[in-house]
Coordinates of C-alpha atoms in Angstrom, one line a residue:
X1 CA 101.7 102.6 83.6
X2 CA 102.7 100.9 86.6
X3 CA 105.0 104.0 87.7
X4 CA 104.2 106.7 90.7
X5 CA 106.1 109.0 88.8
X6 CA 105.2 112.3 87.4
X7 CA 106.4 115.0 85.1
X8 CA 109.3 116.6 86.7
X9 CA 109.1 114.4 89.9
X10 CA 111.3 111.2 90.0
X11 CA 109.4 107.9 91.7
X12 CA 110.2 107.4 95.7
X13 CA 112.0 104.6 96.2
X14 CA 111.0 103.2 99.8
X15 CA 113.2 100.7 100.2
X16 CA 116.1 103.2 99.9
X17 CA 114.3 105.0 102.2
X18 CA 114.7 102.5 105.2
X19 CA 117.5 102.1 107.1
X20 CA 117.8 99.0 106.9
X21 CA 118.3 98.9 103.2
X22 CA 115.5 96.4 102.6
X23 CA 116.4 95.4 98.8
X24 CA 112.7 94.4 97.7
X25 CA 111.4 91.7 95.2
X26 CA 108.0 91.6 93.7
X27 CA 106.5 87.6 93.4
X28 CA 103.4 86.9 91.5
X29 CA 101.6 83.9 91.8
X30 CA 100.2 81.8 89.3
X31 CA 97.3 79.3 88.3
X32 CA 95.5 78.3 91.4
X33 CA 95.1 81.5 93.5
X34 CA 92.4 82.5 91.6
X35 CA 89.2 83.2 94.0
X36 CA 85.3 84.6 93.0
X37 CA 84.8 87.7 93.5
X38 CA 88.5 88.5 93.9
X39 CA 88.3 91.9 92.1
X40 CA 85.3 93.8 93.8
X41 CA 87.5 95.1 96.5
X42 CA 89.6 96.9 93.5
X43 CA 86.2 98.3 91.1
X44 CA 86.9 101.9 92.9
X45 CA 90.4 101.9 93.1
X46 CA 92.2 104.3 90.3
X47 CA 94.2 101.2 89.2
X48 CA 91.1 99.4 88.1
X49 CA 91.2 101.1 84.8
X50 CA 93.8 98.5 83.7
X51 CA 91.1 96.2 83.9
X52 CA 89.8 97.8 80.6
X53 CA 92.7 97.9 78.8
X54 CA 93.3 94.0 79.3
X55 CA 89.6 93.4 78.0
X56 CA 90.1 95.7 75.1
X57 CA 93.5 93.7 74.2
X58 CA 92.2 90.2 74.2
X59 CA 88.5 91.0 73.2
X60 CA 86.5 89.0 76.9
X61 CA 84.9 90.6 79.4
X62 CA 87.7 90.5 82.2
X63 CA 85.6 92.4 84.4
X64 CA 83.2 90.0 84.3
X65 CA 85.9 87.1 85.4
X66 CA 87.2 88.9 88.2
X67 CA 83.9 90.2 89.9
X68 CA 81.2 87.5 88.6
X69 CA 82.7 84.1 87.6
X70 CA 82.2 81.7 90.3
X71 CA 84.7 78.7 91.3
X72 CA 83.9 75.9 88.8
X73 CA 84.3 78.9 86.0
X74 CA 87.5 80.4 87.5
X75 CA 89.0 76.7 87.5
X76 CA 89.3 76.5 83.5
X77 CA 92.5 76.9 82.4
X78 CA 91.6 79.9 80.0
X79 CA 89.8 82.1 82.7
X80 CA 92.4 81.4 85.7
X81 CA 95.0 82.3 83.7
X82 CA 94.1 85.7 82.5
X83 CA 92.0 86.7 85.9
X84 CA 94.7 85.9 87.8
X85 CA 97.1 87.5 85.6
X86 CA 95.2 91.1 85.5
X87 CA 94.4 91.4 89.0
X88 CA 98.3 91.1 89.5
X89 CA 98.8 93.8 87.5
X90 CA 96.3 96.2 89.2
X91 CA 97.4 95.2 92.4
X92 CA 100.9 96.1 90.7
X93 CA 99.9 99.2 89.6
X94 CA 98.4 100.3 93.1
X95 CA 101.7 99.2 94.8
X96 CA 103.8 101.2 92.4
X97 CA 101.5 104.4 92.8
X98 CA 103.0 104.2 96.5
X99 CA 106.4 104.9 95.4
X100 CA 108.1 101.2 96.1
X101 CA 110.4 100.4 93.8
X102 CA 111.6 96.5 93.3
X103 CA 115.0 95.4 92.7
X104 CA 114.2 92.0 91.6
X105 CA 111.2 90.1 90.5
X106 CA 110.3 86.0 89.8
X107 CA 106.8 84.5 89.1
X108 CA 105.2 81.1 90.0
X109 CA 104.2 79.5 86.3
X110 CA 102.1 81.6 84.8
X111 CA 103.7 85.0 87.6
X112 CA 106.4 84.7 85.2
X113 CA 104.5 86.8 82.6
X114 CA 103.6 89.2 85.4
X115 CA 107.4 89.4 86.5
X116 CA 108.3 90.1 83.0
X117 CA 105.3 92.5 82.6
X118 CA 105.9 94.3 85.9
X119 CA 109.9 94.9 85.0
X120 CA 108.9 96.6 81.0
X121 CA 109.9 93.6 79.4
X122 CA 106.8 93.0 77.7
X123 CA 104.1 96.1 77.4
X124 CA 100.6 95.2 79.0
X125 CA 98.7 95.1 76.0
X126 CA 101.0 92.1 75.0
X127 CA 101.3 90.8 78.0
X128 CA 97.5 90.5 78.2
X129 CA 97.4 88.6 74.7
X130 CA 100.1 86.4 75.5
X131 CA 98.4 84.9 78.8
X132 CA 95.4 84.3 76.7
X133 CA 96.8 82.5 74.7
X134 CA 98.8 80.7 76.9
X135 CA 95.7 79.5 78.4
X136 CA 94.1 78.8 75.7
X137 CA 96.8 76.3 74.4
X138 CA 97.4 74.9 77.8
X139 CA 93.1 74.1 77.9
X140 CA 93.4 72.5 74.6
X141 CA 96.3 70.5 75.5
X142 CA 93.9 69.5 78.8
X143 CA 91.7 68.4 76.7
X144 CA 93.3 66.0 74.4
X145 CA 95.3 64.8 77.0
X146 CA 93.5 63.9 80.5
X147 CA 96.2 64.5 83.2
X148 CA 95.9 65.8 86.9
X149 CA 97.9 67.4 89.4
X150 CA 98.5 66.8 93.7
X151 CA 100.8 68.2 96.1
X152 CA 103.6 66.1 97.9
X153 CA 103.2 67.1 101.4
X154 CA 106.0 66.2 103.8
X155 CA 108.9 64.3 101.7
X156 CA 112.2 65.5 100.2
X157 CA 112.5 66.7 96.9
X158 CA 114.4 63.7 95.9
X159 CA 112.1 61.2 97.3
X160 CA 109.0 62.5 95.3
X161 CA 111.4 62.3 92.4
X162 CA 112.1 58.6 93.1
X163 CA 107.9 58.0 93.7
X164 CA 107.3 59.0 90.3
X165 CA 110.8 57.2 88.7
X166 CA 109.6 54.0 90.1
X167 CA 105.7 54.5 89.0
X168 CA 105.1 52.6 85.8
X169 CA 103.2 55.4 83.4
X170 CA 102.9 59.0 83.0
X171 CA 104.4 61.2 85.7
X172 CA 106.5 63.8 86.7
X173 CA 107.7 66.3 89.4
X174 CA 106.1 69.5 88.3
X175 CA 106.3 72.2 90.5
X176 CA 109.0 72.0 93.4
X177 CA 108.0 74.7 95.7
X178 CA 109.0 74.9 99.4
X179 CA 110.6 72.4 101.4
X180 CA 108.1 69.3 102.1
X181 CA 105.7 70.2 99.3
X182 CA 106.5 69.1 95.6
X183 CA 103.6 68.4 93.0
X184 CA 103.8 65.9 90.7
X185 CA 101.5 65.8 87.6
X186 CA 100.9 63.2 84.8
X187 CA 97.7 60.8 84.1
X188 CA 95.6 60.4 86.6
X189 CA 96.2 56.6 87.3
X190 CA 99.8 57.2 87.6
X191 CA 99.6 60.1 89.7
X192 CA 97.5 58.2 92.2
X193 CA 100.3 55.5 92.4
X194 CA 103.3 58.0 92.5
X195 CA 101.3 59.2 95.7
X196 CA 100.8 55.8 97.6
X197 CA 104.1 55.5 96.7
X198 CA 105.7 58.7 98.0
X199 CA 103.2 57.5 101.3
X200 CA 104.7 54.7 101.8
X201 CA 108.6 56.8 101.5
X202 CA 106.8 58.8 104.4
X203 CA 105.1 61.7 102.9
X204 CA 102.3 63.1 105.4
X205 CA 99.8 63.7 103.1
X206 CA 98.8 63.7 98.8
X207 CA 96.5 66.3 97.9
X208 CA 94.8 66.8 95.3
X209 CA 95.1 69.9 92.7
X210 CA 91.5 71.2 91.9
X211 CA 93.4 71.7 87.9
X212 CA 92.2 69.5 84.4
X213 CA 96.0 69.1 83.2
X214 CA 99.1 67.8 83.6
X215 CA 100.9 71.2 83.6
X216 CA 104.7 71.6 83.6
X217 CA 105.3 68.0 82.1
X218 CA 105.6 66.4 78.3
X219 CA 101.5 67.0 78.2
X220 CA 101.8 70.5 77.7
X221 CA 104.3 69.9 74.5
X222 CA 101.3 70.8 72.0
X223 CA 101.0 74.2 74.1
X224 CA 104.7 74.8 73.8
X225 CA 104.7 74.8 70.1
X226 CA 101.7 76.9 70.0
X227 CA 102.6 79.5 72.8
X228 CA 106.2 79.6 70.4
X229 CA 104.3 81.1 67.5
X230 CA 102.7 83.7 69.8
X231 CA 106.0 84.8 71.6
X232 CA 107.5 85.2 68.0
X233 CA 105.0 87.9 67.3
X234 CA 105.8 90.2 70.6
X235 CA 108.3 92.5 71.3
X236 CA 110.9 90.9 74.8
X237 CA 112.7 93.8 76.3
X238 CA 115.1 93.6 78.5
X239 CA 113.8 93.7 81.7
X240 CA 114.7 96.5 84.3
X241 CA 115.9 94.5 86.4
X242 CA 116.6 90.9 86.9
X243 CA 113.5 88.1 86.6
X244 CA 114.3 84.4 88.3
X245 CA 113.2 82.2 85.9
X246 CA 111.1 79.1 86.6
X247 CA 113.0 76.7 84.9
X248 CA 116.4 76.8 86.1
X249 CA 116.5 79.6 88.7
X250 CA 119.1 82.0 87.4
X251 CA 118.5 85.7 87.3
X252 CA 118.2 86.8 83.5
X253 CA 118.1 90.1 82.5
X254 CA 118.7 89.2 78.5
X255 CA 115.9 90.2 76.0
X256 CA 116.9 87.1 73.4
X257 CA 116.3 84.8 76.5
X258 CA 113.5 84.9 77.6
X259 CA 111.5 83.9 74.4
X260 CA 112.7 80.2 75.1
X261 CA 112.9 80.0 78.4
X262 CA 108.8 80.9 78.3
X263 CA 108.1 78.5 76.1
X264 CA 110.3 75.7 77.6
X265 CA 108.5 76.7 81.0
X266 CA 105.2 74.6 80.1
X267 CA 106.9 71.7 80.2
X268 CA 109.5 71.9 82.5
X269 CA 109.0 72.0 86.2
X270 CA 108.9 75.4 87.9
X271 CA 111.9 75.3 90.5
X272 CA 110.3 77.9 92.7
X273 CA 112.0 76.9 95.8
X274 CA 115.5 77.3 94.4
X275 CA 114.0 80.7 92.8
X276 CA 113.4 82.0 96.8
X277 CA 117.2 80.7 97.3
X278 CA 118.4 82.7 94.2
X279 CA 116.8 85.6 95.1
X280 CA 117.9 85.7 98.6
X281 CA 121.7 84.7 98.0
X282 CA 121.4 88.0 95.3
X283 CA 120.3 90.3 98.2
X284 CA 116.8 90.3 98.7
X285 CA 116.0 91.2 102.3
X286 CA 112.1 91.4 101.9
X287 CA 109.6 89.4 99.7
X288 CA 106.2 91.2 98.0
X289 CA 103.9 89.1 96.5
X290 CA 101.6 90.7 94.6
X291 CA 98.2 89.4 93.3
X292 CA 95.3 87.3 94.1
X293 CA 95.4 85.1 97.3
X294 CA 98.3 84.3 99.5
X295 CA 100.2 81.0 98.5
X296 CA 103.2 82.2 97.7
X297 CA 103.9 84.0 101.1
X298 CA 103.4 80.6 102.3
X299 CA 106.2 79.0 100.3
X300 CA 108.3 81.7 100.9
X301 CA 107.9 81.8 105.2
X302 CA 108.4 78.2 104.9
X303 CA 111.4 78.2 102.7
X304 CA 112.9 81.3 104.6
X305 CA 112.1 80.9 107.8
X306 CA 112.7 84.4 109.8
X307 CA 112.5 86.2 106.7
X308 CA 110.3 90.1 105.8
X309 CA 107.0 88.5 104.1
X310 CA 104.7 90.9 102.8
X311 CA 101.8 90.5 100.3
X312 CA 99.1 92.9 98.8
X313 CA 95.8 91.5 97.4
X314 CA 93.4 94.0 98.0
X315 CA 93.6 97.9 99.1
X316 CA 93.0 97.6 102.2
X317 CA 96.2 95.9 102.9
X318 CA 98.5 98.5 101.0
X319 CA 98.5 101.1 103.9
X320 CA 99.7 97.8 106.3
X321 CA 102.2 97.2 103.6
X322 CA 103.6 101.1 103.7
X323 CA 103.8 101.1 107.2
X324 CA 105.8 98.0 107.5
X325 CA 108.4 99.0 105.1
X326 CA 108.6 102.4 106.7
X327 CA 109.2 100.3 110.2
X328 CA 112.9 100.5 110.1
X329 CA 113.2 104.1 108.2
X330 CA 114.7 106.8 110.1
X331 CA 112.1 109.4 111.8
X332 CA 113.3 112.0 109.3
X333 CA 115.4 112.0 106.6
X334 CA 119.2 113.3 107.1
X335 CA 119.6 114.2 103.9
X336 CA 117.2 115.7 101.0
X337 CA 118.7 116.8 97.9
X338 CA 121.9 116.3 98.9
X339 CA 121.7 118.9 101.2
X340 CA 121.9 118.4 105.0
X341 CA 119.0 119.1 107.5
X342 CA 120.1 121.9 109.5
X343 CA 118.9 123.4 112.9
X344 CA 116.9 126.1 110.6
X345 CA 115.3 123.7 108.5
X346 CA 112.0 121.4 109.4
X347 CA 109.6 119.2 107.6
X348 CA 105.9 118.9 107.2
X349 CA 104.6 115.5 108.3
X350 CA 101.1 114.0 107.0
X351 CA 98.4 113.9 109.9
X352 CA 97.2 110.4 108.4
X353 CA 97.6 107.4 105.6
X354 CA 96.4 108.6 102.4
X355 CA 96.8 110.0 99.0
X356 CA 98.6 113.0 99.2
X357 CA 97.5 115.8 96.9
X358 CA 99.3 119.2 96.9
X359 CA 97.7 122.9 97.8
X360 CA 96.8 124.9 94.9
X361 CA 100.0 127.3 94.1
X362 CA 102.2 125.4 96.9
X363 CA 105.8 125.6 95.2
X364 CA 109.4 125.5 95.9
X365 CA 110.9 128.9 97.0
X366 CA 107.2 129.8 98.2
X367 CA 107.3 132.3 101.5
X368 CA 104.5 130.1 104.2
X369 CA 103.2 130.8 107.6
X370 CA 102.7 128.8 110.3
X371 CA 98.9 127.3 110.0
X372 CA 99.6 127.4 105.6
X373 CA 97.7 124.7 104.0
X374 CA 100.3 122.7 102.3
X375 CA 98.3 120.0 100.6
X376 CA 95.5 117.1 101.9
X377 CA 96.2 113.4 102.6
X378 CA 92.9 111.2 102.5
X379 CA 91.0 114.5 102.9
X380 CA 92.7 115.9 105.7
X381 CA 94.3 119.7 105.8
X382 CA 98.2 119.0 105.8
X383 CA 99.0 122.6 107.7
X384 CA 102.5 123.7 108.4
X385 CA 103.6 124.3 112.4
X386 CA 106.0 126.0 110.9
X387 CA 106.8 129.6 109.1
X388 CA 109.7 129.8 106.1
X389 CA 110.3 129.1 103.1
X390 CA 109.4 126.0 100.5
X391 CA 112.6 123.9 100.1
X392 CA 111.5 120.9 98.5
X393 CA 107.9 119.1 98.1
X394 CA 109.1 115.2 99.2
X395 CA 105.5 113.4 98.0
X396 CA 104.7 113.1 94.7
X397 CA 101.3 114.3 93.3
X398 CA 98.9 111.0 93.7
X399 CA 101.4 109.1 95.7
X400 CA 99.6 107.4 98.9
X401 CA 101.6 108.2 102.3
X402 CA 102.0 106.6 105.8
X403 CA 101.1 108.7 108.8
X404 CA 104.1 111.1 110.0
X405 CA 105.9 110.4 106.5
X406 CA 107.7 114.3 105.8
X407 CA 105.6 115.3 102.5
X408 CA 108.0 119.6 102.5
X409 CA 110.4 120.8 104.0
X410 CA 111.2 124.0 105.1
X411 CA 114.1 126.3 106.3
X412 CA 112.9 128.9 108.6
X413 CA 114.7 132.1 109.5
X414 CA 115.0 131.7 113.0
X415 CA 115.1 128.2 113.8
X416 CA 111.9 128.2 115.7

């Protein structure tokens, strides 16, 4: 799962590809990018069948969330939380099936369990369970405890802080996300006075949350106690490679960690902005996000102004996403195998964007002429120009390719 890898063949990284040396990480978003209807574009798509497992793990029709639930059904807690968290995951999937590889990964809230998911730190199956039951607490906790949630727009960080300091009630910062937009969350009396008051300190505009809790704040403490139980009964890998966590922004790549630092997430507020900052003072050249809408490209253009924003939400935009990261790869590789390209050797280029399947018997070492049929991308013939010999097959079985991306390589006897 979530690998483009096969038997024998070892996953394409494209980012090592590029001659740029993009270094890639993979954001999820959380609660709140949910939309109806967001998971008919995906129903064909081989990476759909993760939809199955998910509803097999936690027992609800999840196909039923992602295709039929409309807004007002998507908003509870319970639903947004798991539909938002399998569609990342298929979207995931489909991404990886390309060949891109990430070097670093975060999540917004609830992305956090799609970050850990997407680096092998916790297997679907549990992942699935857990975000159930995540959302499940966190609607219960709504319940008992009527709280509310609206953006900041316009006003430092530490003004917002001050708006809610000097509020008399319940109310907090709780997500701090890109410069000029902070939420704060709480009752919602207080919340309404926090905003007048963050007004009046110059923000532009208070906006409400369509959410029924005060997440990231002390209200959540009977779903932190709850979600503690659950993590206690899963297996926490070390990730693959490092996750930013929400609450404090460092890059952890410790198994034993990350069972408190989940826990202490739902009431601590998500620093998301310092999160893009970590991630691009350890490298990262170009931001994925991955999953249902785009909000977090948002925060990240606005807190990196200048910087490579991509996202993926539905198939149609993974061919957009190839072709950018292959904008600043060299026309042909200079080196495959180790071994250089000389004047007798020349590669077979894909006619199109596509899944690329190999030809029937095609093998290293295999004698070809010129017109062979090497394999088919999207449905097309992939013929060599050339006559030679097999020296290496470059796509992998399954894997989707950009047009002109070398899928052989031969080494003729002449040259021509």
């Amino acid at each position: 799962m979530f690998t483009a890898s096969l038997p024998g063949h070892a996953p394409v990284s494209l980012h090592r590809r590029s001659r740029g040396g993009r270094v890639l990480a993979f954001t999820f978003p959380g609660q709140g990018s949910q939309q109806p209807g967001m998971g008919e574009p995906w129903t064909s798509h081989e990476s759909w069948e993760l939809v199955e497992e998910s509803s097999d793990a936690c027992g609800r029709d999840v196909a039923a969330l992602l295709c039929e639930a409309d807004a007002d059904e998507l908003r509870h807690t319970r639903n947004s939380q798991l539909s938002t968290f399998v569609l990342s995951m298929v979207v995931l999937d489909a991404v990886e099936r390309t060949g891109a590889t990430l070097s670093f990964a975060a999540g917004h809230s609830l992305g956090e369990y799609s970050a850990l998911t997407a680096t092998g730190a916790l297997a679907y199956d549990d992942a699935v369970r857990l975000v159930a039951e995540r959302g499940e607490a966190m609607q219960v906790a709504a319940d008992e405890q009527e709280g509310t949630m609206a953006a900041v727009l316009g006003l430092d960080d530490n003004l917002v802080a001050e708006a809610c300091e000097a509020t008399p009630g319940d109310v907090w910062v709780a997500n701090y996300n890109a410069p000029g937009q902070v939420v704060i969350a709480g009752s919602p009396d207080a919340v309404a006075v926090a905003g007048d008051e963050a007004k009046s300190s110059g923000a532009k505009r208070l906006m409400q949350l369509p959410v029924g809790g005060a997440f990231h704040t002390p209200f959540m403490q009977p779903a932190r106690d709850r979600l503690r139980k659950a993590l206690a009964e899963v297996e926490i890998r070390a990730p693959s490679v490092p996750v930013v966590a929400n609450v404090d922004a460092r890059p952890r790549s410790d198994a034993d960690e990350w069972r408190t630092v989940l826990a202490q997430q739902l009431t601590s507020p998500v620093l998301w902005r310092a999160s893009l900052h970590a991630l691009a003072d350890l490298g990262v050249t170009t931001f994925v996000e991955l999953g249902p809408g785009k909000v977090l490209t948002g925060m990240t253009k606005r807190t990196h102004k200048g910087a490579s924003v991509l996202s993926v939400s539905a198939p149609a935009e993974i061919d957009a996403f190839m072709e950018e990261l292959a904008n600043d790869a060299p026309s042909a590789p200079t080196v495959m195998g180790g071994e250089n390209l000389y004047v007798t050797e020349r590669l077979i280029v894909s006619p199109c964007a596509g899944i690329f399947t190999l030809g029937a018997g095609v093998r290293d070492g295999q004698q070809i002429r010129v017109g062979d049929v090497i394999g088919h991308v999207a449905g097309e013939e992939v013929r060599s120009a050339f006559a030679g010999t097999v020296m290496g097959i470059m796509a992998v079985e399954g894997e989707r390719v950009t047009a002109r991306q070398p899928v052989a390589w031969l080494r003729t006897a002449d040259g021509t």
